[in-house]
Coordinates of C-alpha atoms and ligand atoms in Angstrom, one line a residue:
X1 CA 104.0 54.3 64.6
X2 CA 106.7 53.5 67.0
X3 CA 107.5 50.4 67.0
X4 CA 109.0 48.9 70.1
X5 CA 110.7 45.5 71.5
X6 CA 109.3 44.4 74.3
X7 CA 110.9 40.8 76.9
X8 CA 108.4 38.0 76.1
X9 CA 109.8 35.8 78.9
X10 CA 112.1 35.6 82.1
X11 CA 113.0 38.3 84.5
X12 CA 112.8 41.3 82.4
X13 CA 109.5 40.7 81.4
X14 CA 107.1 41.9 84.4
X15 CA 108.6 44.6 85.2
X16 CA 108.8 46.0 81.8
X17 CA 105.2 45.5 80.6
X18 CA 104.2 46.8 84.4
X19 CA 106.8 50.1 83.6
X20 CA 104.6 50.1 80.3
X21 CA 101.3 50.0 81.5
X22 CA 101.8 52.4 84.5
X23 CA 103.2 54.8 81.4
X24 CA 99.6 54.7 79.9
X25 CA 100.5 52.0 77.4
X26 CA 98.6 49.4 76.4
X27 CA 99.9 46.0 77.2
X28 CA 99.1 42.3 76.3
X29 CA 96.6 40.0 78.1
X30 CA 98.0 36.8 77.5
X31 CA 101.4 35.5 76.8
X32 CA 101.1 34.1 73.5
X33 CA 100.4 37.3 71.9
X34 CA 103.5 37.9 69.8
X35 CA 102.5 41.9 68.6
X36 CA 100.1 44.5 69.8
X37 CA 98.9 47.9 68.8
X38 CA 98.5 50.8 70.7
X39 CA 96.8 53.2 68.5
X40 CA 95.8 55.3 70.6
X41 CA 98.9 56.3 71.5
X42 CA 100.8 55.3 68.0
X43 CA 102.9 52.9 69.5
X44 CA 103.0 48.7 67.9
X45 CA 104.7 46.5 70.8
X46 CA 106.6 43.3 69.8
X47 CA 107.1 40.6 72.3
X48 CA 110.3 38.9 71.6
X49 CA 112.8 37.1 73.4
X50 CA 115.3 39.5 75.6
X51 CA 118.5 37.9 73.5
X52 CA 117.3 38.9 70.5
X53 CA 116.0 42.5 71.4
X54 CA 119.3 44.0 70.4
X55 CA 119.6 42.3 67.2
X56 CA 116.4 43.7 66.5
X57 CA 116.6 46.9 67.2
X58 CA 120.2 47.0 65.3
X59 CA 118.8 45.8 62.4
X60 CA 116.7 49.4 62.3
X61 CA 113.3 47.5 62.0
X62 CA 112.4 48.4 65.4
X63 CA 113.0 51.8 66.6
X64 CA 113.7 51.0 70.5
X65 CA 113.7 48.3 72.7
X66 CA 113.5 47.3 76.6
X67 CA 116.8 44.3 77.2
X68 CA 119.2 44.3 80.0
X69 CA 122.8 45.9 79.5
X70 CA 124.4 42.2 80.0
X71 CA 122.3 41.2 76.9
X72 CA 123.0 44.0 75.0
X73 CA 126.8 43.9 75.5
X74 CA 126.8 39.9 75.0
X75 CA 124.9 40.1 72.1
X76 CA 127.5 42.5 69.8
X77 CA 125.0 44.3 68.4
X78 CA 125.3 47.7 66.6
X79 CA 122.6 49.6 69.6
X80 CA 123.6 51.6 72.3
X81 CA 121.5 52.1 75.8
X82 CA 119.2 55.9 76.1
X83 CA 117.9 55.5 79.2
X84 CA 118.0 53.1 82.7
X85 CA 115.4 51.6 84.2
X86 CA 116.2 50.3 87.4
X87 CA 114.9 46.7 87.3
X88 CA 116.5 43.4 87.1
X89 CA 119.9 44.5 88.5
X90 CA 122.3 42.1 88.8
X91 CA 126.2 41.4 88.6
X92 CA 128.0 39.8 85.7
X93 CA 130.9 36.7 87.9
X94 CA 132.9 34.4 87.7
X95 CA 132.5 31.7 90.4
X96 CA 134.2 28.3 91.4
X97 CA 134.5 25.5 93.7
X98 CA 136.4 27.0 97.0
X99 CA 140.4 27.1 96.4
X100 CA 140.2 26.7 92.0
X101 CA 141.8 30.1 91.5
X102 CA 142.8 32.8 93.0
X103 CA 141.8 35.2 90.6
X104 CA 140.8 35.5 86.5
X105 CA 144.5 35.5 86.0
X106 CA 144.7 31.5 87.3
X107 CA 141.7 30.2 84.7
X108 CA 144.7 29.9 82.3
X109 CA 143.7 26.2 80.4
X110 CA 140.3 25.4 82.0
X111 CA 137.0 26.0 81.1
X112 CA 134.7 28.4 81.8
X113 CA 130.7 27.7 81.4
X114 CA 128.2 30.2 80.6
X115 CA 124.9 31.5 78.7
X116 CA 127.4 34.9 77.8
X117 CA 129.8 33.9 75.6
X118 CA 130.2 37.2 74.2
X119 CA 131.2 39.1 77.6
X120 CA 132.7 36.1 78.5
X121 CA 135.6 36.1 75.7
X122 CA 136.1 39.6 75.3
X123 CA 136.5 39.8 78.9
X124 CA 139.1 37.0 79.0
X125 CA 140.9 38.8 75.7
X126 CA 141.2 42.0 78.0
X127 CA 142.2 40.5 80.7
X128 CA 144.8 38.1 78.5
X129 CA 144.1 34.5 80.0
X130 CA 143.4 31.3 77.5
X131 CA 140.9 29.9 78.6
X132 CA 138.2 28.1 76.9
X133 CA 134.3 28.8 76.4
X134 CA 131.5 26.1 76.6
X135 CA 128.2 28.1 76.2
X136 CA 125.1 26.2 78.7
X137 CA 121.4 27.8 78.3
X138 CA 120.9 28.2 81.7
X139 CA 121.2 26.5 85.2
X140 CA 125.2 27.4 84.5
X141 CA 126.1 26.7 88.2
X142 CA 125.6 22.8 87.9
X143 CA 128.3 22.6 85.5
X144 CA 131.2 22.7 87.7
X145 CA 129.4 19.6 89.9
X146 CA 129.0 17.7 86.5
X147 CA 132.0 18.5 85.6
X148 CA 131.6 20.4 82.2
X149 CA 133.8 23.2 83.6
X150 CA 135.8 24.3 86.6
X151 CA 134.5 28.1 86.5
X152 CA 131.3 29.6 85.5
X153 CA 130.4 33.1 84.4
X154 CA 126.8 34.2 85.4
X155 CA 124.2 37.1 86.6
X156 CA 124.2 37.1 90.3
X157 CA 121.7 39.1 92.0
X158 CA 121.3 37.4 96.0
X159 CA 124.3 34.9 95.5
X160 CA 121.3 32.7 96.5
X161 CA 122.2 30.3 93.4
X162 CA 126.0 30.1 93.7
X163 CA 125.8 29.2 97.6
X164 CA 123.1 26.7 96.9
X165 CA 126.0 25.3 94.6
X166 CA 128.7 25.4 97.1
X167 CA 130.3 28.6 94.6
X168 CA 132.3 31.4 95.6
X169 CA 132.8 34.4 93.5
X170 CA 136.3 35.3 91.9
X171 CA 137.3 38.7 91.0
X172 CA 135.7 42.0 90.8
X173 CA 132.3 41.7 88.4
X174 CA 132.7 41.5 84.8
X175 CA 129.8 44.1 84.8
X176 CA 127.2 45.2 86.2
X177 CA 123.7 45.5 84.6
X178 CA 119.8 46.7 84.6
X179 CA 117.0 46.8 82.5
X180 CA 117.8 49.3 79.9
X181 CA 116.0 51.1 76.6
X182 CA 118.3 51.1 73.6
X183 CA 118.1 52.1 70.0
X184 CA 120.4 51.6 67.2
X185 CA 123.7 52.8 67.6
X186 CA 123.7 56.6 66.0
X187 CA 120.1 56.6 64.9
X188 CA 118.8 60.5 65.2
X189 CA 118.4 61.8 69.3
X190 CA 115.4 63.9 68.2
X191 CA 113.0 61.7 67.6
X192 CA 110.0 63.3 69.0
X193 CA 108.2 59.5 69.0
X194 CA 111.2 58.6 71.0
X195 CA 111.3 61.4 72.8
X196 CA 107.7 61.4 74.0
X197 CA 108.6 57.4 74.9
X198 CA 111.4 58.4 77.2
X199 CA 110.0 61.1 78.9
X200 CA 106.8 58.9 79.7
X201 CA 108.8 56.2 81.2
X202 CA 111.1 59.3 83.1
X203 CA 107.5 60.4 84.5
X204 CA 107.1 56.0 86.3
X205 CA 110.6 56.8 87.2
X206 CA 110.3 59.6 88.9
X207 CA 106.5 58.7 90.4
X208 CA 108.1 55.9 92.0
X209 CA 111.2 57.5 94.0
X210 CA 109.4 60.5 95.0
X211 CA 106.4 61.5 97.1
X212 CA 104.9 65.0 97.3
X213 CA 105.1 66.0 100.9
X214 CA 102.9 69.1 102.4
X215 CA 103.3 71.2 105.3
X216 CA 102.6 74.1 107.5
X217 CA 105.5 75.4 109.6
X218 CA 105.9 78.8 111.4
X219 CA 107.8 81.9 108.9
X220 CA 111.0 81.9 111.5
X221 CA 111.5 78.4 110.8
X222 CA 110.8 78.4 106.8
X223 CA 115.0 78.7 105.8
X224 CA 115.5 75.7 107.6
X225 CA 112.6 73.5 106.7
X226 CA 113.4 74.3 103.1
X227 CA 116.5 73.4 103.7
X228 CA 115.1 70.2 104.4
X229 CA 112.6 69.8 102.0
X230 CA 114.6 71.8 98.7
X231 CA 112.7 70.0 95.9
X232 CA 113.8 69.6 92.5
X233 CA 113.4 73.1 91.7
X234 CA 112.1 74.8 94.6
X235 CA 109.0 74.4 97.5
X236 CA 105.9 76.1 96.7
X237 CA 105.2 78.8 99.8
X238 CA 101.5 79.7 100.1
X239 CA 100.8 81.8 103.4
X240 CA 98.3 80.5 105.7
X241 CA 95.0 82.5 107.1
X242 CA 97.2 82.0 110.6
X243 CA 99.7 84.7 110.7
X244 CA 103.0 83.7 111.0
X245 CA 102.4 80.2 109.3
X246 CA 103.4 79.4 105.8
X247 CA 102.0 76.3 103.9
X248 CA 105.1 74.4 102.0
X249 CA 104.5 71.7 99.3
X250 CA 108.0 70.2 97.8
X251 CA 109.1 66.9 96.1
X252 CA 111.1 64.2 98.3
X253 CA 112.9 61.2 98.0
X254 CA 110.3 58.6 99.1
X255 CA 113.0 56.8 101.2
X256 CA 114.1 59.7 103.3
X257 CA 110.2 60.5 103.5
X258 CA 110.3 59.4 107.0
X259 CA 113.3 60.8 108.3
X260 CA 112.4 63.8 106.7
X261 CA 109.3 64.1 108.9
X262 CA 110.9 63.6 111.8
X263 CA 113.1 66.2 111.1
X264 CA 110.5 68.8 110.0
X265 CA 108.3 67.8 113.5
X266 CA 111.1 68.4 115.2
X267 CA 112.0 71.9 114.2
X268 CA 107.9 72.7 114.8
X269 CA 106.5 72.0 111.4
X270 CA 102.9 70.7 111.6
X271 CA 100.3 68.4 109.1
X272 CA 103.2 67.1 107.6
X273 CA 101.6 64.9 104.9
X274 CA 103.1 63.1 102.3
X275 CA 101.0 61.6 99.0
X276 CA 102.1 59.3 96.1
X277 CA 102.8 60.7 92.8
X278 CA 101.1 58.7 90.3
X279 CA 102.4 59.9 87.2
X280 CA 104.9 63.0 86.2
X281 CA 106.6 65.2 83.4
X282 CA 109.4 67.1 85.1
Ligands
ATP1 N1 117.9 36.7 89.5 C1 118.0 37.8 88.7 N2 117.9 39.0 89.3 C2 118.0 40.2 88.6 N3 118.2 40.2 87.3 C3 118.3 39.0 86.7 C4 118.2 37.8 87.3 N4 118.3 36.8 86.4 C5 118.5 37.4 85.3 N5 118.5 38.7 85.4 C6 118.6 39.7 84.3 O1 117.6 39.4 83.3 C7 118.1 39.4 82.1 C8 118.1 38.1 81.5 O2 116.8 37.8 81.1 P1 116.5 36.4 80.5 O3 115.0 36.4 80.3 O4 117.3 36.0 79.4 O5 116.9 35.4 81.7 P2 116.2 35.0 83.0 O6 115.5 36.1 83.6 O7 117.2 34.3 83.7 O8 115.0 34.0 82.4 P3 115.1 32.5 81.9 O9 114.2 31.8 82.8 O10 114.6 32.6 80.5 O11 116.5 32.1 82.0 C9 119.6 39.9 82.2 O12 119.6 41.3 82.0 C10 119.9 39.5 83.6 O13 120.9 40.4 84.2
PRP2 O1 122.0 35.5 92.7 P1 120.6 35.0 92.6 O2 119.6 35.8 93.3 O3 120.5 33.5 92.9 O4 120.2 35.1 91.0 C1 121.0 34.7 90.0 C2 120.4 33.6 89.2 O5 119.1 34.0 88.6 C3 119.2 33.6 87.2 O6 118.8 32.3 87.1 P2 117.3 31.8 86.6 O7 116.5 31.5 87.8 O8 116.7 32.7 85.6 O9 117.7 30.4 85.9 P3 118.6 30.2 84.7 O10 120.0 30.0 85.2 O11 118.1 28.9 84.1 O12 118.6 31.4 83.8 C4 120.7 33.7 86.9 O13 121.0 33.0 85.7 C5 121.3 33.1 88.1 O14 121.4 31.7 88.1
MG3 MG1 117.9 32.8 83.6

């Protein structure tokens, strides 16, 4: 069985289990279920906090795990990411008070509050400025008001939480992160449990950002409503019982869907549908 880490709590945790679940997983009911198994599809889920995912994983007692890259990198563990998931996005910044510092480089003596102590210290050890680290569990951007530091270090995603604070942002972000699956660092890439895994989550990927869009357009327009409408391999072509019309079914981006159709209406293209893909294996 493949046994997976799965965010108990906080912002990783919807997503993931709804990522899961569209995948064909089963997925808990209730929130204090710590462990459940999928037999059907030979796969034992572990509910644990996003922290200690990578620690987890590292330790080789779980094969993968769902955390975000910010965790991962903070927590120093011995895994490495496979595969993006493009949730909980976010920024890794410093922020102050208007007029603290100019830059990293000014933090020199004061102190910086944050939940990320590990990207917070190796960042100031690359960067070469002393300052020091007072680790907060959350809520880090009352700290400077209080006055248990002069500079955070957080995940900003709106900026809604550092403006509420009266914070600006200093520098260029530590990182960036998402919601990522990682395993332990150098453990076999052909895993066919693993790779099954991956390419199931690839299919909700790939669902989600593309639409299948259908068409019929005349044969003297077909090179440049293809051109349009290339696919990921190439448009299917059926010809139609009208003469001179040829029936085109391709794969696009569901954000230029729109502008797409507009396109392919204006160059004479007709019954231009487009319908959601529910689940794929490219
Ligand atoms: N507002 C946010 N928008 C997007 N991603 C976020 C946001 N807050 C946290 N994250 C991401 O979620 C992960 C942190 O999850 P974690 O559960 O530890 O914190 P949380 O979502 O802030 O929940 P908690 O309420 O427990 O503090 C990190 O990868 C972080 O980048
Ligand atoms: O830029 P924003 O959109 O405002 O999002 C960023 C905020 O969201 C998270 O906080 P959360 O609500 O999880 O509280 P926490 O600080 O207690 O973790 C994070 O720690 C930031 O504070
Ligand atoms: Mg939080």
């Amino acid at each position: 069985m493949l046994r997976i880490a799965v965010p108990n709590k906080g912002s990783l945790s919807g997503p993931a289990m709804a990522m899961l679940h569209e995948a064909g997983y089963q997925q808990r009911k209730e929130s204090k279920e710590l462990v459940l198994v999928d037999p059907e599809n030979e796969v034992e889920f572990f509910y644990l906090r996003p922290r200690d995912i990578a620690i987890y994983v590292s330790s080789g007692r779980l094969d993968i795990g769902i955390t975000g890259r910010d965790l991962l990198l903070d927590s120093g563990a011995d895994s490495e990411e496979i595969l993006q998931l493009g949730f909980a996005r976010s920024t890794f910044r410093y922020a102050t008070k208007p007029g603290t510092a100019q830059g990293p480089q000014g933090f020199d003596g004061m102190t910086i509050a944050t939940s990320y102590e590990g990207i917070v210290a190796k960042h100031l050890a690359d960067v070469g400025v002393n300052a020091s680290v007072v680790h907060l569990d959350g809520a880090v951007e009352t700290a400077i008001e209080l006055g248990v530091a002069q500079v955070i270090a957080d995940v900003v995603e709106t900026g809604t939480s550092l403006r509420n604070a009266g914070l600006e942002v200093i520098g260029e972000p530590i990182m960036k992160s998402e919601a990522v699956v990682i395993r332990r660092t150098g453990a076999p890439d052909d895993d066919p449990k693993v790779q099954q895994f991956l390419r199931r989550l690839q299919g909700v990927l790939v669902a989600r950002s593309y639409v299948m869009m259908d068409y019929d357009c005349r044969v003297e327009h077909l090179e440049r409503a293809v051109a349009l409408t290339p696919g990921l391999e190439s448009p299917t072509i059926s010809p139609l019982h009208h003469e001179g019309w040829v029936a085109v079914r391709s794969m696009v981006a569901a954000r230029e869907a729109q502008r797409i159709m507009d396109d392919l209406y204006d160059l004479g293209a007709r019954a231009i549908l487009t319908t959601a893909i529910h689940a794929c294996r490219l």
